[in-house]
Short mmCIF file of C-alpha atoms and ligand atoms in Angstrom, two decimals:
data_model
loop_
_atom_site.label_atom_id
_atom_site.label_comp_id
_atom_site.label_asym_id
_atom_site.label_seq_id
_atom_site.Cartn_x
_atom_site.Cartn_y
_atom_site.Cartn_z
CA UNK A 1 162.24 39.12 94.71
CA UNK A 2 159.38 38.37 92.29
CA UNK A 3 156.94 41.31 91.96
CA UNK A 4 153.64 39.75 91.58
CA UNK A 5 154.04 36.38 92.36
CA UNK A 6 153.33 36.06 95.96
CA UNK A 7 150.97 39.10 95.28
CA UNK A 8 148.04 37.99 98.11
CA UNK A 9 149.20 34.53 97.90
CA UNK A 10 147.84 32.53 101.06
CA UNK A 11 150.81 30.58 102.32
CA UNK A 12 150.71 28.41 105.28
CA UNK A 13 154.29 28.39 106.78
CA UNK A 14 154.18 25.38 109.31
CA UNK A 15 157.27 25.57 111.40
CA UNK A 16 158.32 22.41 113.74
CA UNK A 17 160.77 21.73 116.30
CA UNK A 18 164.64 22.06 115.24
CA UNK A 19 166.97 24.16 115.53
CA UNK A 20 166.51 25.48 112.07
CA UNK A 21 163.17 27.04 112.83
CA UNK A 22 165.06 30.04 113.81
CA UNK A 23 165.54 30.56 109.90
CA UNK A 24 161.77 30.21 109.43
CA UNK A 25 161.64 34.07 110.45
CA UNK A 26 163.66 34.91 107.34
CA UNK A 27 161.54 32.47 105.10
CA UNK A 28 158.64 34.27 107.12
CA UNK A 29 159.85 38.07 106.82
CA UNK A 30 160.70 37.28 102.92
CA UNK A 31 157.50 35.65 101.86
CA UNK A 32 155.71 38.72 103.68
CA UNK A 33 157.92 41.29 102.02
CA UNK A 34 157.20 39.86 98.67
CA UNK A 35 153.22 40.52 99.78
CA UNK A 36 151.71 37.06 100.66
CA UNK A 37 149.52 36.92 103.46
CA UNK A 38 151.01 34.47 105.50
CA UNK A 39 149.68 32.71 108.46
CA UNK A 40 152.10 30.09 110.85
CA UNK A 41 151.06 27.31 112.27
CA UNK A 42 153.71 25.84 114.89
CA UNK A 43 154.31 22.66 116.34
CA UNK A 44 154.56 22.44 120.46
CA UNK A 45 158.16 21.44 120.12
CA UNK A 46 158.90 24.57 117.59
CA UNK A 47 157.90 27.18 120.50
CA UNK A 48 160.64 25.30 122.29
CA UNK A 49 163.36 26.94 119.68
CA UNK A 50 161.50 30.15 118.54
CA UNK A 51 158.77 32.13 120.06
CA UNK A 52 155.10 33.10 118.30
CA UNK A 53 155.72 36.35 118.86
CA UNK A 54 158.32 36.31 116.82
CA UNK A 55 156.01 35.35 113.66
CA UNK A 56 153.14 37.25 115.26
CA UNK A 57 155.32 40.50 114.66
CA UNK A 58 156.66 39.51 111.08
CA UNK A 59 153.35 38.62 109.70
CA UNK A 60 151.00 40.91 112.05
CA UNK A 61 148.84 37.75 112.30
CA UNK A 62 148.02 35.64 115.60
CA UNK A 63 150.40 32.38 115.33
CA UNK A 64 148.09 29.37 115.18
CA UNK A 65 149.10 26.29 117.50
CA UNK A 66 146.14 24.68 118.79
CA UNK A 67 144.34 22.14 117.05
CA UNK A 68 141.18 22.78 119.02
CA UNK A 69 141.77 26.56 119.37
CA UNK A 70 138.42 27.84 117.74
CA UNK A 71 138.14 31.82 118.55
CA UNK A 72 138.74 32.21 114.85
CA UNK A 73 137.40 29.81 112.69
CA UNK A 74 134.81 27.21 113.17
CA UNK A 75 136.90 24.42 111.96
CA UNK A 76 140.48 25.93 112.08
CA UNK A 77 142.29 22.73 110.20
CA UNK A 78 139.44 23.07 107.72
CA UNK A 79 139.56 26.48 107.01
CA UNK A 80 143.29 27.07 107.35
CA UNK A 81 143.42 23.95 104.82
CA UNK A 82 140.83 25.42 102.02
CA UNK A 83 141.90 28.75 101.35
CA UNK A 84 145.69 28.07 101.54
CA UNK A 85 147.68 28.54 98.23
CA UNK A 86 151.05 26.62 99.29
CA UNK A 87 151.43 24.92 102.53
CA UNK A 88 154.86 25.56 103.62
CA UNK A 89 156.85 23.60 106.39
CA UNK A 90 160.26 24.89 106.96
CA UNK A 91 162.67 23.31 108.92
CA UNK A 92 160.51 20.05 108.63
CA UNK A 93 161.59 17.38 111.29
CA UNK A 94 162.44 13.74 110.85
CA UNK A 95 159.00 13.31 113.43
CA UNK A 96 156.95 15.56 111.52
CA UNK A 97 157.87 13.80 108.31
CA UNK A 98 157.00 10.46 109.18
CA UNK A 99 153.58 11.34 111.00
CA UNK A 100 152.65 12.92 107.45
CA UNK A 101 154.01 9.63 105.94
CA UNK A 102 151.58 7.92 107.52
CA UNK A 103 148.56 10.10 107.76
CA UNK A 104 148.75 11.20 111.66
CA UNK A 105 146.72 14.27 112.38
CA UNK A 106 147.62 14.71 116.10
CA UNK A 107 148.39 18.42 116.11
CA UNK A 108 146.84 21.70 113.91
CA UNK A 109 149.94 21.34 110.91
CA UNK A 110 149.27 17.86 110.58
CA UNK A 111 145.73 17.86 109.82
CA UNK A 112 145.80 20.88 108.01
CA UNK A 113 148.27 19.29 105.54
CA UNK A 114 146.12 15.88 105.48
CA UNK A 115 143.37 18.04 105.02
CA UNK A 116 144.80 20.90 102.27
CA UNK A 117 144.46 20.30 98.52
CA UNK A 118 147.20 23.07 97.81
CA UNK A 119 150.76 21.86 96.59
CA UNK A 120 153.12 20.86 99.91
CA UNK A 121 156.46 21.89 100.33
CA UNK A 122 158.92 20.52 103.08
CA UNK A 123 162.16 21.71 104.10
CA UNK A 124 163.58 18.93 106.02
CA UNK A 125 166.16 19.59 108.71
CA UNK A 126 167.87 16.97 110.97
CA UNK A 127 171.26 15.41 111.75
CA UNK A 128 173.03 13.30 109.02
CA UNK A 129 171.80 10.30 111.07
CA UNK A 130 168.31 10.76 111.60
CA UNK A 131 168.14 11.98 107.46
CA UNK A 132 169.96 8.87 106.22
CA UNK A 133 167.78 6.58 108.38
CA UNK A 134 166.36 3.56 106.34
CA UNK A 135 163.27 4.47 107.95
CA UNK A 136 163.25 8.58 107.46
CA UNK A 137 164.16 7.80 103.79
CA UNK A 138 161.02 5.35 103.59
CA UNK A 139 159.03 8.14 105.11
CA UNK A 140 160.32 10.85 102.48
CA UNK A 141 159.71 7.88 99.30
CA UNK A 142 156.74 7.21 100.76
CA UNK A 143 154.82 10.76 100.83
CA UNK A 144 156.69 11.26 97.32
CA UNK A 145 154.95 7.74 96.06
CA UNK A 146 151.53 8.85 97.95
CA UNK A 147 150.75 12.53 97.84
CA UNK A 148 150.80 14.00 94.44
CA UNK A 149 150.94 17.60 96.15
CA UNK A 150 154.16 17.56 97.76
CA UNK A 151 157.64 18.90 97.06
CA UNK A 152 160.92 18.37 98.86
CA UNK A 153 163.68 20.86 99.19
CA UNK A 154 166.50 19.61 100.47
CA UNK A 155 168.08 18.91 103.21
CA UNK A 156 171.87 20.61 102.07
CA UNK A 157 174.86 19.56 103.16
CA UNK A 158 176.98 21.40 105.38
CA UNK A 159 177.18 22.58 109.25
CA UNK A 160 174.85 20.84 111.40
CA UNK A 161 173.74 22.02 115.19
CA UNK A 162 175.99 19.30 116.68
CA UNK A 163 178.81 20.90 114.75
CA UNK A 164 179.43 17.98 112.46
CA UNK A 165 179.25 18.28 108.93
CA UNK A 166 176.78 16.25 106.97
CA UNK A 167 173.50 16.02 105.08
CA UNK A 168 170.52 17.64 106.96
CA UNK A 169 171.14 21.01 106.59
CA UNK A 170 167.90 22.86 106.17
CA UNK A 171 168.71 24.86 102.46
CA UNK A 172 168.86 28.69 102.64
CA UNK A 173 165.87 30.71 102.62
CA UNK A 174 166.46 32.63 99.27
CA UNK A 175 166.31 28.77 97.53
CA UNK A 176 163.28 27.69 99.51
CA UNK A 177 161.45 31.25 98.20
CA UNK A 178 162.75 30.34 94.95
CA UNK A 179 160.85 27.03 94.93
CA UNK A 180 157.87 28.16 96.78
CA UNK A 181 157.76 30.23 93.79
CA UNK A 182 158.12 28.17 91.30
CA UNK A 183 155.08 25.66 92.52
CA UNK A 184 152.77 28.56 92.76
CA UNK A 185 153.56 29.63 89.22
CA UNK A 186 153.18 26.30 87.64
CA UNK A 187 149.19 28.11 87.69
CA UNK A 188 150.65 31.18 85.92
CA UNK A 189 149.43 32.78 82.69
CA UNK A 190 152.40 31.67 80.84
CA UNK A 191 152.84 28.05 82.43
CA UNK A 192 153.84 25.62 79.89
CA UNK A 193 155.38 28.35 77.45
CA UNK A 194 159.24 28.13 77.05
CA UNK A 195 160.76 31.36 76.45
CA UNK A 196 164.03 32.09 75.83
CA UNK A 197 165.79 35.30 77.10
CA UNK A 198 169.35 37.13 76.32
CA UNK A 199 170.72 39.21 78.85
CA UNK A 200 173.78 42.04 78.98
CA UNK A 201 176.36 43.14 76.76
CA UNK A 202 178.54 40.95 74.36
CA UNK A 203 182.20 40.91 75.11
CA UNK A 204 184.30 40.96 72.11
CA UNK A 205 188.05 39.90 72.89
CA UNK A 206 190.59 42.25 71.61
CA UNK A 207 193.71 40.10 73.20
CA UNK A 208 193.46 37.84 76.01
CA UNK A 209 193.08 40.13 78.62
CA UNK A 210 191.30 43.05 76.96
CA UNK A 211 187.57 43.11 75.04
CA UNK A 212 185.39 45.54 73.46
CA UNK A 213 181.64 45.78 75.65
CA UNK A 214 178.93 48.03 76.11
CA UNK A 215 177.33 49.57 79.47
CA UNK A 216 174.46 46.90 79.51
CA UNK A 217 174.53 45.33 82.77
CA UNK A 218 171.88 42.63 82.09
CA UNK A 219 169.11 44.00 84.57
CA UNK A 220 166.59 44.54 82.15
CA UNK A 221 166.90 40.98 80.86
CA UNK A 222 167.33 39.46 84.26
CA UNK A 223 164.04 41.24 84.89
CA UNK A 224 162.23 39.69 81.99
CA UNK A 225 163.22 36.28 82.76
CA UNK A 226 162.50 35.92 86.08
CA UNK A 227 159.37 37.43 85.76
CA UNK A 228 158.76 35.00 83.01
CA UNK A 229 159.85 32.32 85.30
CA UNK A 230 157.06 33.67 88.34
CA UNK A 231 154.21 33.53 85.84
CA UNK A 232 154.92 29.53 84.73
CA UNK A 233 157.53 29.56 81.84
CA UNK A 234 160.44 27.39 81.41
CA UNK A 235 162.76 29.96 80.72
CA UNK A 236 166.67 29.77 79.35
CA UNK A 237 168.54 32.75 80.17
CA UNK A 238 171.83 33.15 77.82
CA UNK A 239 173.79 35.68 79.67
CA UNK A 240 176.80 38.00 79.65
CA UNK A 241 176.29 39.27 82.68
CA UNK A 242 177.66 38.91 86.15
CA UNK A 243 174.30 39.14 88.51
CA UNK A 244 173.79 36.59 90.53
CA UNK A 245 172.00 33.11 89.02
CA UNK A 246 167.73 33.52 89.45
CA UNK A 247 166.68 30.35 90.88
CA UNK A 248 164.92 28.11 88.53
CA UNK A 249 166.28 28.90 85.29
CA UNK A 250 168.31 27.18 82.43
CA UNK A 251 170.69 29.73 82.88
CA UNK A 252 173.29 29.44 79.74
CA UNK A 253 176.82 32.47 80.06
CA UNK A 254 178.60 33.06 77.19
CA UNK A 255 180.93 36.00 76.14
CA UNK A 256 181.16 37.24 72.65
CA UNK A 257 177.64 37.58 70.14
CA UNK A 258 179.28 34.62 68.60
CA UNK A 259 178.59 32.61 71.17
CA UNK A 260 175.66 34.13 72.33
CA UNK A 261 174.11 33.11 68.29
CA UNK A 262 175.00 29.70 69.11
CA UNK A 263 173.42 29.43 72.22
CA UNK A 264 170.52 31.10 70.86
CA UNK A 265 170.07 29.24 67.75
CA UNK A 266 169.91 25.78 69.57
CA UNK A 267 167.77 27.04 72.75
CA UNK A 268 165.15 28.80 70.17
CA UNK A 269 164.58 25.41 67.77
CA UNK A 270 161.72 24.44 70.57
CA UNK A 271 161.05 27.25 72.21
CA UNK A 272 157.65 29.44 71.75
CA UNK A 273 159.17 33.02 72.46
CA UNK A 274 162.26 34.68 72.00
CA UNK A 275 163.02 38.22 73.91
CA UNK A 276 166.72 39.51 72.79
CA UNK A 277 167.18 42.28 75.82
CA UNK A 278 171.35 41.41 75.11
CA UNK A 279 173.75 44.40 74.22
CA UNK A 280 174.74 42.68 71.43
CA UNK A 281 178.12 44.17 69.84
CA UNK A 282 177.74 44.97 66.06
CA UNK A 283 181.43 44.52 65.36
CA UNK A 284 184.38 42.87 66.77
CA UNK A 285 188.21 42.89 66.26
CA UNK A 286 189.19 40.85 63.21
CA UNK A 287 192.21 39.32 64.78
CA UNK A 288 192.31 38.46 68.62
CA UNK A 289 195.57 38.47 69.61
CA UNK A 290 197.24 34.83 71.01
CA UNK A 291 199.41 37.17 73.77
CA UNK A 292 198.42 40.33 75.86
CA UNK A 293 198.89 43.15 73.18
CA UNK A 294 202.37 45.34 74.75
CA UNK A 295 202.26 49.17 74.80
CA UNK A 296 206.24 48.76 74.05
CA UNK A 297 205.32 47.40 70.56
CA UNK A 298 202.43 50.22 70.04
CA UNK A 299 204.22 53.63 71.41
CA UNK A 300 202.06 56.29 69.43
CA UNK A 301 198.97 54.69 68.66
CA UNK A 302 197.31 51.31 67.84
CA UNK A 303 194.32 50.41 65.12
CA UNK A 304 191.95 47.53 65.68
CA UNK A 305 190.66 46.63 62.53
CA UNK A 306 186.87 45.55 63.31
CA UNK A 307 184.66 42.84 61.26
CA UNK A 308 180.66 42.69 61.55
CA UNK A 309 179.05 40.00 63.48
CA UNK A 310 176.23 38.32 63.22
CA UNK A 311 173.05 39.95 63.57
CA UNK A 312 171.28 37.08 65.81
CA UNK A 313 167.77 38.16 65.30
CA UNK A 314 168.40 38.03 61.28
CA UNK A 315 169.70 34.35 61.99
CA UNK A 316 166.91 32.99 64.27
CA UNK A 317 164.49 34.75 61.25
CA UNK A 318 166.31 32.34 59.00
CA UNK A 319 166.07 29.52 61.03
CA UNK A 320 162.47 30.26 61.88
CA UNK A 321 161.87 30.37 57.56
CA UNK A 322 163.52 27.03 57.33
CA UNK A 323 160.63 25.53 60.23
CA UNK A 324 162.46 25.66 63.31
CA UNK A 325 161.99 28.92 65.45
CA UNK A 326 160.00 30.72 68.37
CA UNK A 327 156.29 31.35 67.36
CA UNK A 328 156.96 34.82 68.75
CA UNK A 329 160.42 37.05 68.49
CA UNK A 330 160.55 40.14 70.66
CA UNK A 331 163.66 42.50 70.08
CA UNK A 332 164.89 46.01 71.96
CA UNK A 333 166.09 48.79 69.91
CA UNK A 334 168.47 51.24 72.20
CA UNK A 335 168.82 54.34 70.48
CA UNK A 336 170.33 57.68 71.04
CA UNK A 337 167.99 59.59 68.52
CA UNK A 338 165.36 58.93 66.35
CA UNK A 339 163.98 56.53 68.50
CA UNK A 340 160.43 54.87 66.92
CA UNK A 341 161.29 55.54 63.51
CA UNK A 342 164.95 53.60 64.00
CA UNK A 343 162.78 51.24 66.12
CA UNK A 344 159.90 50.52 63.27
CA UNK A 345 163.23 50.17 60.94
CA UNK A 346 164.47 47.41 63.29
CA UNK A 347 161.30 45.90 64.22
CA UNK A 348 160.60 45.13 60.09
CA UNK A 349 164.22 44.39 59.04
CA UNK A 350 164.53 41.64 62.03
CA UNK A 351 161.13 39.68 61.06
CA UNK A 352 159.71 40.92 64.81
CA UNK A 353 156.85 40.38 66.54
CA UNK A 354 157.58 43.44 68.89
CA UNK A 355 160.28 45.78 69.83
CA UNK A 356 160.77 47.55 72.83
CA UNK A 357 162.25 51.51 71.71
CA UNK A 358 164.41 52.18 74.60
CA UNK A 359 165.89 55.63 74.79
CA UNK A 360 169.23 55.17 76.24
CA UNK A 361 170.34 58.40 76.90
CA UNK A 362 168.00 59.17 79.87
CA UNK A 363 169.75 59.54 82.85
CA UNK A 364 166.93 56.81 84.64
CA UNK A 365 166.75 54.98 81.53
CA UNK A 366 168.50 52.16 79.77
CA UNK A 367 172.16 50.65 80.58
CA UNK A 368 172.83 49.72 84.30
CA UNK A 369 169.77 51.90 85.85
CA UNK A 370 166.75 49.69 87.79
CA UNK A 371 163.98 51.77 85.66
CA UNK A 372 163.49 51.90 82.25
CA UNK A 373 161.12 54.44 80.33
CA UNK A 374 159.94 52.27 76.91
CA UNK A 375 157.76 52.40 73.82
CA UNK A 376 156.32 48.76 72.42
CA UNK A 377 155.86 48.42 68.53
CA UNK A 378 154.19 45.99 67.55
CA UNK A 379 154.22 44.15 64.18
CA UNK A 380 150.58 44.95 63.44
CA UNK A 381 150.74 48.60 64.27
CA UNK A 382 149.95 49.13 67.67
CA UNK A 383 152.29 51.90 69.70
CA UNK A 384 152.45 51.58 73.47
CA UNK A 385 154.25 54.57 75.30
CA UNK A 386 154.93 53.42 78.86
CA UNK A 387 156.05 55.21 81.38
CA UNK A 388 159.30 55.42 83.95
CA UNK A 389 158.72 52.23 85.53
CA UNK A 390 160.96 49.78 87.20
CA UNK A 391 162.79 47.59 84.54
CA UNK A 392 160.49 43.97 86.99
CA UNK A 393 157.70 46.62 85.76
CA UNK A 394 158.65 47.03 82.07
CA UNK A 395 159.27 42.98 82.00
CA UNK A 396 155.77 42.53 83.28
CA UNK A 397 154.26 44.69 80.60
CA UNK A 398 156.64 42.79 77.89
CA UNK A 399 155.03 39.68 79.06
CA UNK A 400 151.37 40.82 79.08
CA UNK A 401 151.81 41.39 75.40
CA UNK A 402 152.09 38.09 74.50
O1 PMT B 1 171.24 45.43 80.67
P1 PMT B 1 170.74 46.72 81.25
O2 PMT B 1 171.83 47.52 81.93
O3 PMT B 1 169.52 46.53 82.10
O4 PMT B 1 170.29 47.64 80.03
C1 PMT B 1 169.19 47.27 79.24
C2 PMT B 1 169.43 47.54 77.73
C3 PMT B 1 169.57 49.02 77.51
C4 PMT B 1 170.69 46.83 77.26
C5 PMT B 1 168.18 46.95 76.99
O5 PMT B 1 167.05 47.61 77.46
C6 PMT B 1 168.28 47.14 75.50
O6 PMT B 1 167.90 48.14 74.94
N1 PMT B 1 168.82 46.10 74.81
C7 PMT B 1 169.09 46.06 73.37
C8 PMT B 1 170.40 46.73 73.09
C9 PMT B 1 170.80 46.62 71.63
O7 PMT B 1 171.73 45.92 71.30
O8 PMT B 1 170.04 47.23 70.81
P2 PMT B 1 170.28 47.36 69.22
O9 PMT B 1 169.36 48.42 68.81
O10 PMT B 1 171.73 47.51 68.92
O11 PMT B 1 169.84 45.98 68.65
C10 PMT B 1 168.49 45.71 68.24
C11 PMT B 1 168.10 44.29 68.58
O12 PMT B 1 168.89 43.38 67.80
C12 PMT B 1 168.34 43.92 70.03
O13 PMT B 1 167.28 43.12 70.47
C13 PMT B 1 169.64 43.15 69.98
O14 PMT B 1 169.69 42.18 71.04
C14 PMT B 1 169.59 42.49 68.62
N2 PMT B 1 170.90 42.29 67.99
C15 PMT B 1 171.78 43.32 67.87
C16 PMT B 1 172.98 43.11 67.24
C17 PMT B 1 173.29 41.83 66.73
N3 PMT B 1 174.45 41.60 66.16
N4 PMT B 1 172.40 40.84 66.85
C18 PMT B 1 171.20 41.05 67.43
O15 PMT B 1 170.37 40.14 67.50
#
């Protein structure tokens, strides 16, 4: 879950009559988890399938769902509509949808999202039938043609209430958070930048069942891009590791630091920022063997001859002297002793902007752990001792530096 994004974010989360509306509560309990102040506004038919109270207890907020209901606000529509950040409507009916394709206002979420100037997002939800109607598909081209604001998730296809399978599937709350997010960072402090992030250890094949790794487990550049991603970046994520995919990346996996240059070298040719967080291995076996390697052939002992790989940094400094490059290269240095001296070595050697010191032999620090205790060098001097934070924490503070 981001850490700041939803920070105090005012999110409208209109819920209407389907069955779906039952998974508003998770949409509802996520968003408030995550620290937006969320206030839901529900349709006469939607208290049909799921109760206020329900939302009243996730959100600790009266549930609006009278139009003309003024013991809060003067004009509630009006004032709901103003200081909203994203209005949300999740499971958003084929009825709903075509009253807001053609400009009804005839209960409170209607005319708060004729009235709203904050992005829209609907999460339709409906029968295969009603979704693939000429005229519901109208409706859905028409508020895409008409209001520059809105945003449509969905529907997914899958298992419907009538227990057919089909289109209208209202998509999973962890993907309509995911977008939610993504709209409200398009006004982040790094919208527009495209950064470029490399994530876990290199795998270096020894035969084709066995390879040479490290302990990095790719939190700490998961962290950085998905933070990156909650404050407006386009970001490409070139990963070893097996965590599951962040919504709304260019997520690229590769194996061995062979692969992970490549990927790097062509993702980095546009992109402003570079931030190598990868356990990249130094060396890998010379010869990978074409069958699994037998213990029968090897009784005593067996030597891997290793070779040096690429140093990726070195090669997008190269690229970035021949014109093509990120403005800005950030690199880690994990070390086991001498820790900002072997860092200031790295940070000159590999033509860096920054580099993060990372002392990996801290128990709460480093490989695999969720916190991370770091020191930031930068290029023109400046030492920044952080520290134990969470590694979202660390990624934050990586990203306020640029
Ligand atoms: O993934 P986690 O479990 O969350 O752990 C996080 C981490 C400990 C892996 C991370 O915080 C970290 O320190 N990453 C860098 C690890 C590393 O390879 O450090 P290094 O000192 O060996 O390399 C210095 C820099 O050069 C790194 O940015 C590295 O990505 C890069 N490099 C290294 C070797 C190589 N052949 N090419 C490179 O570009």
């Amino acid at each position: 879950m981001p850490l700041k994004l939803f920070d105090h974010k005012q999110i409208i989360l209109g819920v209407t009559g389907g069955i779906a509306a039952y998974k508003a509560a998770m949409v509802c309990s996520r968003l408030v988890q995550a620290g937006a102040m969320v206030e839901v506004v529900m349709t006469e038919s939607a208290q049909r399938f799921i109760t206020p109270l329900t939302f009243q207890a996730l959100t600790h907020r009266p549930v609006r769902t009278d139009l003309f209901d003024l013991s809060g606000d003067n004009i509630p529509h009006i004032a709901l509509a103003d200081k909203a950040d994203l209005l949300l409507i999740a499971p958003a009916t084929a009825n709903t949808i075509a009253k807001l394709a053609h400009g009804l206002a005839d209960n409170l979420l209607l005319a708060i999202a004729l009235a709203t100037p904050a992005p829209i997002l609907l999460a339709p939800a409906m029968e295969t039938d009603m979704w693939q109607h000429p005229i519901t598909q109208a409706n859905v081209e028409r508020l895409r043609q008409l209001v520059k604001q809105i945003n449509i998730i969905g529907p997914a296809t899958g298992r419907l209430a009538s227990g057919g399978t089909g289109a209208g599937r209202m998509v999973e709350p962890e993907e309509i958070i995911g977008l939610a997010g993504t709209i409200l960072a398009r006004h982040g402090d790094l919208a527009g930048w495209d950064i470029v992030v490399t994530a876990g250890g290199t795998r270096e094949a020894i035969d084709p069942v066995r390879f040479i790794s490290n302990h990095s487990s790719g939190k700490m550049g998961y962290a950085i891009a998905t933070a990156a991603r909650d404050r407006g970046a386009k970001v490409t994520l070139i990963t070893t590791a097996a965590l599951p995919d962040p919504f709304g990346l260019k997520i690229i996996k590769v194996n061995s630091a062979e692969q992970m240059k490549e990927a790097v070298l062509v993702a980095t040719r546009q992109a402003d920022v570079l931030i190598m967080a990868a356990a990249v291995a130094d060396f890998r076996p010379q010869v990978v063997a074409e069958q699994k390697i037998k213990k029968q052939s090897h009784t005593e002992s067996l030597a891997l001859n290793l070779i040096r790989n690429p140093d990726i940094l070195a090669e997008v400094a190269k690229q970035k002297a021949d014109g093509h490059g990120p403005r800005m290269t950030i690199g880690f240095a994990a070390e086991t002793e001498e820790l900002l001296a072997n860092a200031q070595l790295k940070l000159a050697n590999k033509k860096l902007d920054l580099i993060v010191a990372n002392d990996v032999t801290a128990t709460d620090a480093g490989f695999g752990v969720d916190t991370n205790r770091v020191t930031l060098l930068a290029a023109d001097g400046s030492i920044e001792e952080l520290p134990l934070m969470s590694k979202q924490a660390v990624a934050e503070a990586i990203l306020d530096k640029l």
